């Protein structure tokens, strides 16, 4: 093929690499998360596992402690899957807005920090999304990938063997944090992150875990609270209260035969932890979606999913106006509030009392802006 | 609707690759570029919003299979030089040459073997396929038919357990662990391997005298090195199966390093390996395929970006029930024109979701065979192109013509497994106490 002279092709490739390297490197910059008035300590996950220090797996841990420390401890995980942006942002809003009077709230907004540094090939996701802050400025957040960055863990085995159950999964799930629990101290990068989180749960005596996620509309478990069997009462009460507020949630039992998930493994290994997980419906994760862009990420409105609804592929009702980002964030915040409320009701001896939850009416009408602090 | 853009991309690709004879990989990447621009994405824009970022990102999706392919081909070149492959082949002929029935079947299994371990048709066609082609042609079989024999056996090797990449891709999309697939995959592979190999090879081999062919083959390597000759293969097998036999104890080092270590062993276990020549030969064979995979990655990324991927899937799923199965049988192999893995990911997952409620392991296994047939679909037709190369047929379409009937058999059998997933899984669960 003389038409494609090798030197010309090589020069062209180098040019493309130089031009695009900027884009990829930009995604390695950390997101700005502002510690709100309720944050009493800003710590790092590596405090629970020193081996993580200096790696991309080390991530911010925000502690919001009440003056009265006799209460219980709750841990919220956002960004276990960084391609589920409403999950990440709900955790950010908790950090920037809540005030705790009784007990301690721990929030890890970017649980799989490594996975925030890349987007997934073939998904054509935007690398960033932008939201206004309360003073009219702009906040930029990363849209990451479901899997840890291969720069931190590579190559994938042909088959992932989960520790300790021995269950097999496809090879790339080895970089999926929510298939690596309870983790392993000498394990892979992702297993170490899982182990660090588990160790935090153990050593800080966490009573309730809320792992926030999103899923595609055709995925069987969506608009759901998934609960370990030990947490089914608390989750059931929360689902009931959410329904009173007009927010429909399915209560899904944590499957016993699917290993590596936070609610299954931490619920089993860190008993008597109440382990729960939240799902909202996110079109930009789905395989049936049309054009992929930041606009669709935020609007949650996709013409293909209307067609999908007509042929019965959608697992939840997909309204005319779509399922916007702000609504998904609101659902997560409301569910966190109700889960924590149910926990406190059942454990009056060690409750968690929180104020400052973002309000549904404001979120739905004005979006996240009023609850996002300007970056100093 | 933006499916018209996809139409233009395909037309542009067909034009440059058939008319202007552009390399397939470059044609795919160029049509991706065109499709992205038509969809309104600027070539470059800040914060990764430009088309170039998407093209580079898409290009990286198959980097692991690319490395596996390159290292596997290098390994096979090394054991070809060391004399291992010809020794194995000679043994097959010596023991089975007088039984064309068993020769057809076992030679097909021999060809399928590397694919079964790597999940890639190219690993089969270029290695054991290349070796098996020599005696088959010598025994008087038409070389295009030999090409088809190799290509089909390689497809079956790709589907066969323990490694079936399309099933893993489909399973990853619906949270289905890669467990319990051995039986359905064997049921898909064994009958089709037997029937298609008999159809393609048996008539030409029947009544052929194997003695003169045997006399021509050189058994020097085995006489010089004996069992030591087998070492590279044993090392590779051990490194591949170790992590599965001793999970958590034996680390998985990845297939590329596995093959490289096997190659190192081949340097000392048999005849002299001409290292540089083997490396250059392997690169020469692997490069066009790697380019195709890069192009495919760009192509699918642009399809996703512009919404064509979703629209295509919706169009397939909109088929009425009675046409859905026909849709699966036609669209999945057809999408292989882009890539068999792409077909598994783009179509396989939604089809499985649309069929949810049937035993998903059996349905997933059937869908994986449909997707794998895509490796016979021009213009990428990885299996067919390499098979033609191996048997020295300049026009790979002539090889593919002989593949038509066996491919139809594979598709029909996969469809049967999907349609009768319920009774099949029930029957085998009863037989083995619910595996
Ligand atoms: Zn998730």
PDB file of C-alpha atoms in Angstrom, chain B residues 83-188:
ATOM      1  CA  UNK B  83       9.388 -28.611  15.210  1.00  0.00           C
ATOM      2  CA  UNK B  84       6.624 -29.132  17.748  1.00  0.00           C
ATOM      3  CA  UNK B  85       3.698 -28.418  15.464  1.00  0.00           C
ATOM      4  CA  UNK B  86       4.852 -30.667  12.666  1.00  0.00           C
ATOM      5  CA  UNK B  87       5.577 -33.441  15.162  1.00  0.00           C
ATOM      6  CA  UNK B  88       2.032 -33.199  16.520  1.00  0.00           C
ATOM      7  CA  UNK B  89       0.587 -33.117  13.061  1.00  0.00           C
ATOM      8  CA  UNK B  90       2.598 -36.103  11.930  1.00  0.00           C
ATOM      9  CA  UNK B  91       1.326 -38.090  14.890  1.00  0.00           C
ATOM     10  CA  UNK B  92      -2.249 -37.230  14.001  1.00  0.00           C
ATOM     11  CA  UNK B  93      -1.731 -38.368  10.426  1.00  0.00           C
ATOM     12  CA  UNK B  94       0.120 -41.508  11.388  1.00  0.00           C
ATOM     13  CA  UNK B  95      -2.517 -42.675  13.814  1.00  0.00           C
ATOM     14  CA  UNK B  96      -5.549 -41.458  11.936  1.00  0.00           C
ATOM     15  CA  UNK B  97      -4.479 -41.204   8.328  1.00  0.00           C
ATOM     16  CA  UNK B  98      -6.102 -44.498   7.506  1.00  0.00           C
ATOM     17  CA  UNK B  99      -9.393 -43.419   9.018  1.00  0.00           C
ATOM     18  CA  UNK B 100     -10.673 -40.399   7.075  1.00  0.00           C
ATOM     19  CA  UNK B 101     -13.688 -40.219   9.376  1.00  0.00           C
ATOM     20  CA  UNK B 102     -11.626 -39.679  12.528  1.00  0.00           C
ATOM     21  CA  UNK B 103      -9.004 -37.707  10.664  1.00  0.00           C
ATOM     22  CA  UNK B 104     -11.600 -35.113   9.581  1.00  0.00           C
ATOM     23  CA  UNK B 105     -12.988 -34.718  13.056  1.00  0.00           C
ATOM     24  CA  UNK B 106      -9.768 -34.768  15.049  1.00  0.00           C
ATOM     25  CA  UNK B 107      -7.955 -32.489  12.641  1.00  0.00           C
ATOM     26  CA  UNK B 108     -10.794 -30.002  13.034  1.00  0.00           C
ATOM     27  CA  UNK B 109     -10.444 -30.286  16.805  1.00  0.00           C
ATOM     28  CA  UNK B 110      -6.678 -29.785  16.449  1.00  0.00           C
ATOM     29  CA  UNK B 111      -7.300 -26.612  14.426  1.00  0.00           C
ATOM     30  CA  UNK B 112      -9.883 -25.381  16.938  1.00  0.00           C
ATOM     31  CA  UNK B 113      -7.576 -25.914  19.915  1.00  0.00           C
ATOM     32  CA  UNK B 114      -5.743 -22.542  20.143  1.00  0.00           C
ATOM     33  CA  UNK B 115      -9.048 -20.750  19.649  1.00  0.00           C
ATOM     34  CA  UNK B 116     -10.509 -22.658  22.519  1.00  0.00           C
ATOM     35  CA  UNK B 117      -7.786 -21.364  24.816  1.00  0.00           C
ATOM     36  CA  UNK B 118      -7.561 -17.804  23.509  1.00  0.00           C
ATOM     37  CA  UNK B 119     -11.089 -17.195  22.279  1.00  0.00           C
ATOM     38  CA  UNK B 120      -9.702 -15.820  19.012  1.00  0.00           C
ATOM     39  CA  UNK B 121     -10.187 -17.339  15.564  1.00  0.00           C
ATOM     40  CA  UNK B 122      -6.931 -15.862  14.324  1.00  0.00           C
ATOM     41  CA  UNK B 123      -4.954 -17.811  16.897  1.00  0.00           C
ATOM     42  CA  UNK B 124      -6.372 -21.017  15.388  1.00  0.00           C
ATOM     43  CA  UNK B 125      -6.223 -20.196  11.713  1.00  0.00           C
ATOM     44  CA  UNK B 126      -2.676 -18.905  11.700  1.00  0.00           C
ATOM     45  CA  UNK B 127      -1.185 -21.670  13.796  1.00  0.00           C
ATOM     46  CA  UNK B 128      -2.703 -25.116  13.948  1.00  0.00           C
ATOM     47  CA  UNK B 129      -4.742 -24.183  10.894  1.00  0.00           C
ATOM     48  CA  UNK B 130      -1.607 -23.432   8.915  1.00  0.00           C
ATOM     49  CA  UNK B 131      -0.073 -26.731   9.989  1.00  0.00           C
ATOM     50  CA  UNK B 132      -3.145 -28.848   9.258  1.00  0.00           C
ATOM     51  CA  UNK B 133      -3.576 -27.272   5.842  1.00  0.00           C
ATOM     52  CA  UNK B 134      -0.359 -28.794   4.494  1.00  0.00           C
ATOM     53  CA  UNK B 135      -1.251 -32.496   4.740  1.00  0.00           C
ATOM     54  CA  UNK B 136      -4.868 -31.840   3.790  1.00  0.00           C
ATOM     55  CA  UNK B 137      -3.771 -30.207   0.559  1.00  0.00           C
ATOM     56  CA  UNK B 138      -1.233 -32.967   0.052  1.00  0.00           C
ATOM     57  CA  UNK B 139      -3.944 -35.549   0.519  1.00  0.00           C
ATOM     58  CA  UNK B 140      -5.620 -33.965  -2.486  1.00  0.00           C
ATOM     59  CA  UNK B 141      -8.239 -31.721  -0.945  1.00  0.00           C
ATOM     60  CA  UNK B 142      -9.163 -28.546  -2.828  1.00  0.00           C
ATOM     61  CA  UNK B 143      -7.253 -25.672  -1.202  1.00  0.00           C
ATOM     62  CA  UNK B 144     -10.324 -23.425  -0.942  1.00  0.00           C
ATOM     63  CA  UNK B 145     -12.139 -26.204   0.820  1.00  0.00           C
ATOM     64  CA  UNK B 146      -9.179 -26.588   3.147  1.00  0.00           C
ATOM     65  CA  UNK B 147      -9.436 -22.862   3.846  1.00  0.00           C
ATOM     66  CA  UNK B 148     -13.111 -23.230   4.696  1.00  0.00           C
ATOM     67  CA  UNK B 149     -12.340 -26.246   6.886  1.00  0.00           C
ATOM     68  CA  UNK B 150      -9.837 -24.183   8.878  1.00  0.00           C
ATOM     69  CA  UNK B 151     -12.042 -21.090   9.069  1.00  0.00           C
ATOM     70  CA  UNK B 152     -15.053 -23.021  10.361  1.00  0.00           C
ATOM     71  CA  UNK B 153     -13.032 -25.041  12.862  1.00  0.00           C
ATOM     72  CA  UNK B 154     -11.559 -21.779  14.130  1.00  0.00           C
ATOM     73  CA  UNK B 155     -15.031 -20.284  14.629  1.00  0.00           C
ATOM     74  CA  UNK B 156     -16.007 -23.331  16.646  1.00  0.00           C
ATOM     75  CA  UNK B 157     -12.794 -23.005  18.649  1.00  0.00           C
ATOM     76  CA  UNK B 158     -13.725 -19.428  19.436  1.00  0.00           C
ATOM     77  CA  UNK B 159     -17.105 -20.535  20.791  1.00  0.00           C
ATOM     78  CA  UNK B 160     -15.852 -23.596  22.656  1.00  0.00           C
ATOM     79  CA  UNK B 161     -15.020 -23.529  26.362  1.00  0.00           C
ATOM     80  CA  UNK B 162     -13.028 -22.707  28.438  1.00  0.00           C
ATOM     81  CA  UNK B 163     -12.654 -19.251  26.892  1.00  0.00           C
ATOM     82  CA  UNK B 164     -15.520 -17.698  25.004  1.00  0.00           C
ATOM     83  CA  UNK B 165     -15.075 -13.950  24.793  1.00  0.00           C
ATOM     84  CA  UNK B 166     -18.492 -13.096  23.274  1.00  0.00           C
ATOM     85  CA  UNK B 167     -20.293 -14.842  26.126  1.00  0.00           C
ATOM     86  CA  UNK B 168     -18.195 -12.944  28.640  1.00  0.00           C
ATOM     87  CA  UNK B 169     -18.991  -9.687  26.863  1.00  0.00           C
ATOM     88  CA  UNK B 170     -22.707 -10.484  26.837  1.00  0.00           C
ATOM     89  CA  UNK B 171     -22.621 -11.682  30.443  1.00  0.00           C
ATOM     90  CA  UNK B 172     -20.823  -8.545  31.582  1.00  0.00           C
ATOM     91  CA  UNK B 173     -23.740  -6.503  30.281  1.00  0.00           C
ATOM     92  CA  UNK B 174     -26.341  -8.270  32.384  1.00  0.00           C
ATOM     93  CA  UNK B 175     -24.374  -9.249  35.493  1.00  0.00           C
ATOM     94  CA  UNK B 176     -24.237 -12.895  34.528  1.00  0.00           C
ATOM     95  CA  UNK B 177     -21.125 -14.578  35.938  1.00  0.00           C
ATOM     96  CA  UNK B 178     -19.115 -16.804  33.589  1.00  0.00           C
ATOM     97  CA  UNK B 179     -20.266 -19.976  35.304  1.00  0.00           C
ATOM     98  CA  UNK B 180     -22.097 -22.998  33.986  1.00  0.00           C
ATOM     99  CA  UNK B 181     -21.350 -22.334  30.330  1.00  0.00           C
ATOM    100  CA  UNK B 182     -19.201 -25.402  29.702  1.00  0.00           C
ATOM    101  CA  UNK B 183     -22.097 -27.713  28.980  1.00  0.00           C
ATOM    102  CA  UNK B 184     -24.153 -25.462  26.675  1.00  0.00           C
ATOM    103  CA  UNK B 185     -21.029 -24.450  24.794  1.00  0.00           C
ATOM    104  CA  UNK B 186     -19.947 -28.064  24.336  1.00  0.00           C
ATOM    105  CA  UNK B 187     -23.420 -28.901  23.099  1.00  0.00           C
ATOM    106  CA  UNK B 188     -23.126 -26.079  20.598  1.00  0.00           C
TER     107      UNK B 188
END
